[in-house]
Amino acid sequence: MTPMYRDDTPERRLTPPVYLGVPGPEPKPAPGCDICGALADQREEARKRGDMAKVSDCNVEMKRHPEHQEQ
């Protein structure tokens, strides 16, 4: 199979490659926050199922939750 573009060389690409770093630590639930507690429970259930996309979603939502902004 031939490549889509004949000149697909590093010099011809539009953007440089993306290098991702090591993810930071997972957020901990804010003390006494029911929403954070529910997200932590969902995260653990997702981890048991092997659904790492859901684990990541829960982490993002927990980090963005207002209770975390005050800490």
GROMACS .gro file of C-alpha atoms in nm:
model
   71
    1MET     CA    1   0.000   0.000   0.000
    2THR     CA    2   0.140   0.339  -0.094
    3PRO     CA    3   0.147   0.622   0.159
    4MET     CA    4  -0.118   0.888   0.139
    5TYR     CA    5   0.145   1.150   0.064
    6ARG     CA    6   0.470   1.076  -0.115
    7ASP     CA    7   0.658   1.348   0.071
    8ASP     CA    8   0.557   1.242   0.423
    9THR     CA    9   0.891   1.324   0.577
   10PRO     CA   10   0.951   1.503   0.907
   11GLU     CA   11   1.046   1.817   0.716
   12ARG     CA   12   0.713   1.820   0.527
   13ARG     CA   13   0.475   1.769   0.819
   14LEU     CA   14   0.271   2.068   0.931
   15THR     CA   15   0.321   2.031   1.304
   16PRO     CA   16   0.595   1.882   1.520
   17PRO     CA   17   0.527   1.561   1.712
   18VAL     CA   18   0.363   1.581   2.054
   19TYR     CA   19   0.549   1.441   2.354
   20LEU     CA   20   0.342   1.368   2.664
   21GLY     CA   21   0.487   1.369   3.013
   22VAL     CA   22   0.408   1.146   3.305
   23PRO     CA   23   0.062   1.223   3.449
   24GLY     CA   24   0.051   1.388   3.790
   25PRO     CA   25  -0.100   1.228   4.099
   26GLU     CA   26  -0.472   1.158   4.107
   27PRO     CA   27  -0.680   1.414   4.295
   28LYS     CA   28  -0.814   1.319   4.636
   29PRO     CA   29  -1.177   1.387   4.724
   30ALA     CA   30  -1.231   1.714   4.911
   31PRO     CA   31  -1.318   1.634   5.275
   32GLY     CA   32  -1.692   1.625   5.334
   33CYS     CA   33  -1.783   1.680   4.967
   34ASP     CA   34  -2.048   1.433   4.848
   35ILE     CA   35  -1.976   1.506   4.482
   36CYS     CA   36  -1.606   1.436   4.520
   37GLY     CA   37  -1.688   1.118   4.711
   38ALA     CA   38  -1.921   1.001   4.434
   39LEU     CA   39  -1.657   1.076   4.170
   40ALA     CA   40  -1.398   0.881   4.369
   41ASP     CA   41  -1.638   0.584   4.387
   42GLN     CA   42  -1.706   0.604   4.011
   43ARG     CA   43  -1.332   0.624   3.946
   44GLU     CA   44  -1.264   0.307   4.147
   45GLU     CA   45  -1.548   0.116   3.976
   46ALA     CA   46  -1.416   0.224   3.636
   47ARG     CA   47  -1.065   0.114   3.734
   48LYS     CA   48  -1.198  -0.231   3.833
   49ARG     CA   49  -1.363  -0.259   3.488
   50GLY     CA   50  -1.046  -0.147   3.316
   51ASP     CA   51  -1.215   0.168   3.182
   52MET     CA   52  -0.920   0.404   3.209
   53ALA     CA   53  -1.093   0.669   2.996
   54LYS     CA   54  -1.363   0.696   3.265
   55VAL     CA   55  -1.094   0.704   3.535
   56SER     CA   56  -0.936   1.000   3.357
   57ASP     CA   57  -1.275   1.170   3.315
   58CYS     CA   58  -1.343   1.140   3.688
   59ASN     CA   59  -1.000   1.283   3.769
   60VAL     CA   60  -1.057   1.583   3.543
   61GLU     CA   61  -1.404   1.646   3.685
   62MET     CA   62  -1.275   1.618   4.041
   63LYS     CA   63  -0.988   1.862   3.972
   64ARG     CA   64  -1.232   2.112   3.822
   65HIS     CA   65  -1.486   2.080   4.102
   66PRO     CA   66  -1.527   2.405   4.301
   67GLU     CA   67  -1.449   2.233   4.632
   68HIS     CA   68  -1.092   2.175   4.502
   69GLN     CA   69  -1.049   2.539   4.402
   70GLU     CA   70  -1.068   2.648   4.766
   71GLN     CA   71  -0.788   2.417   4.884
   0.00000   0.00000   0.00000
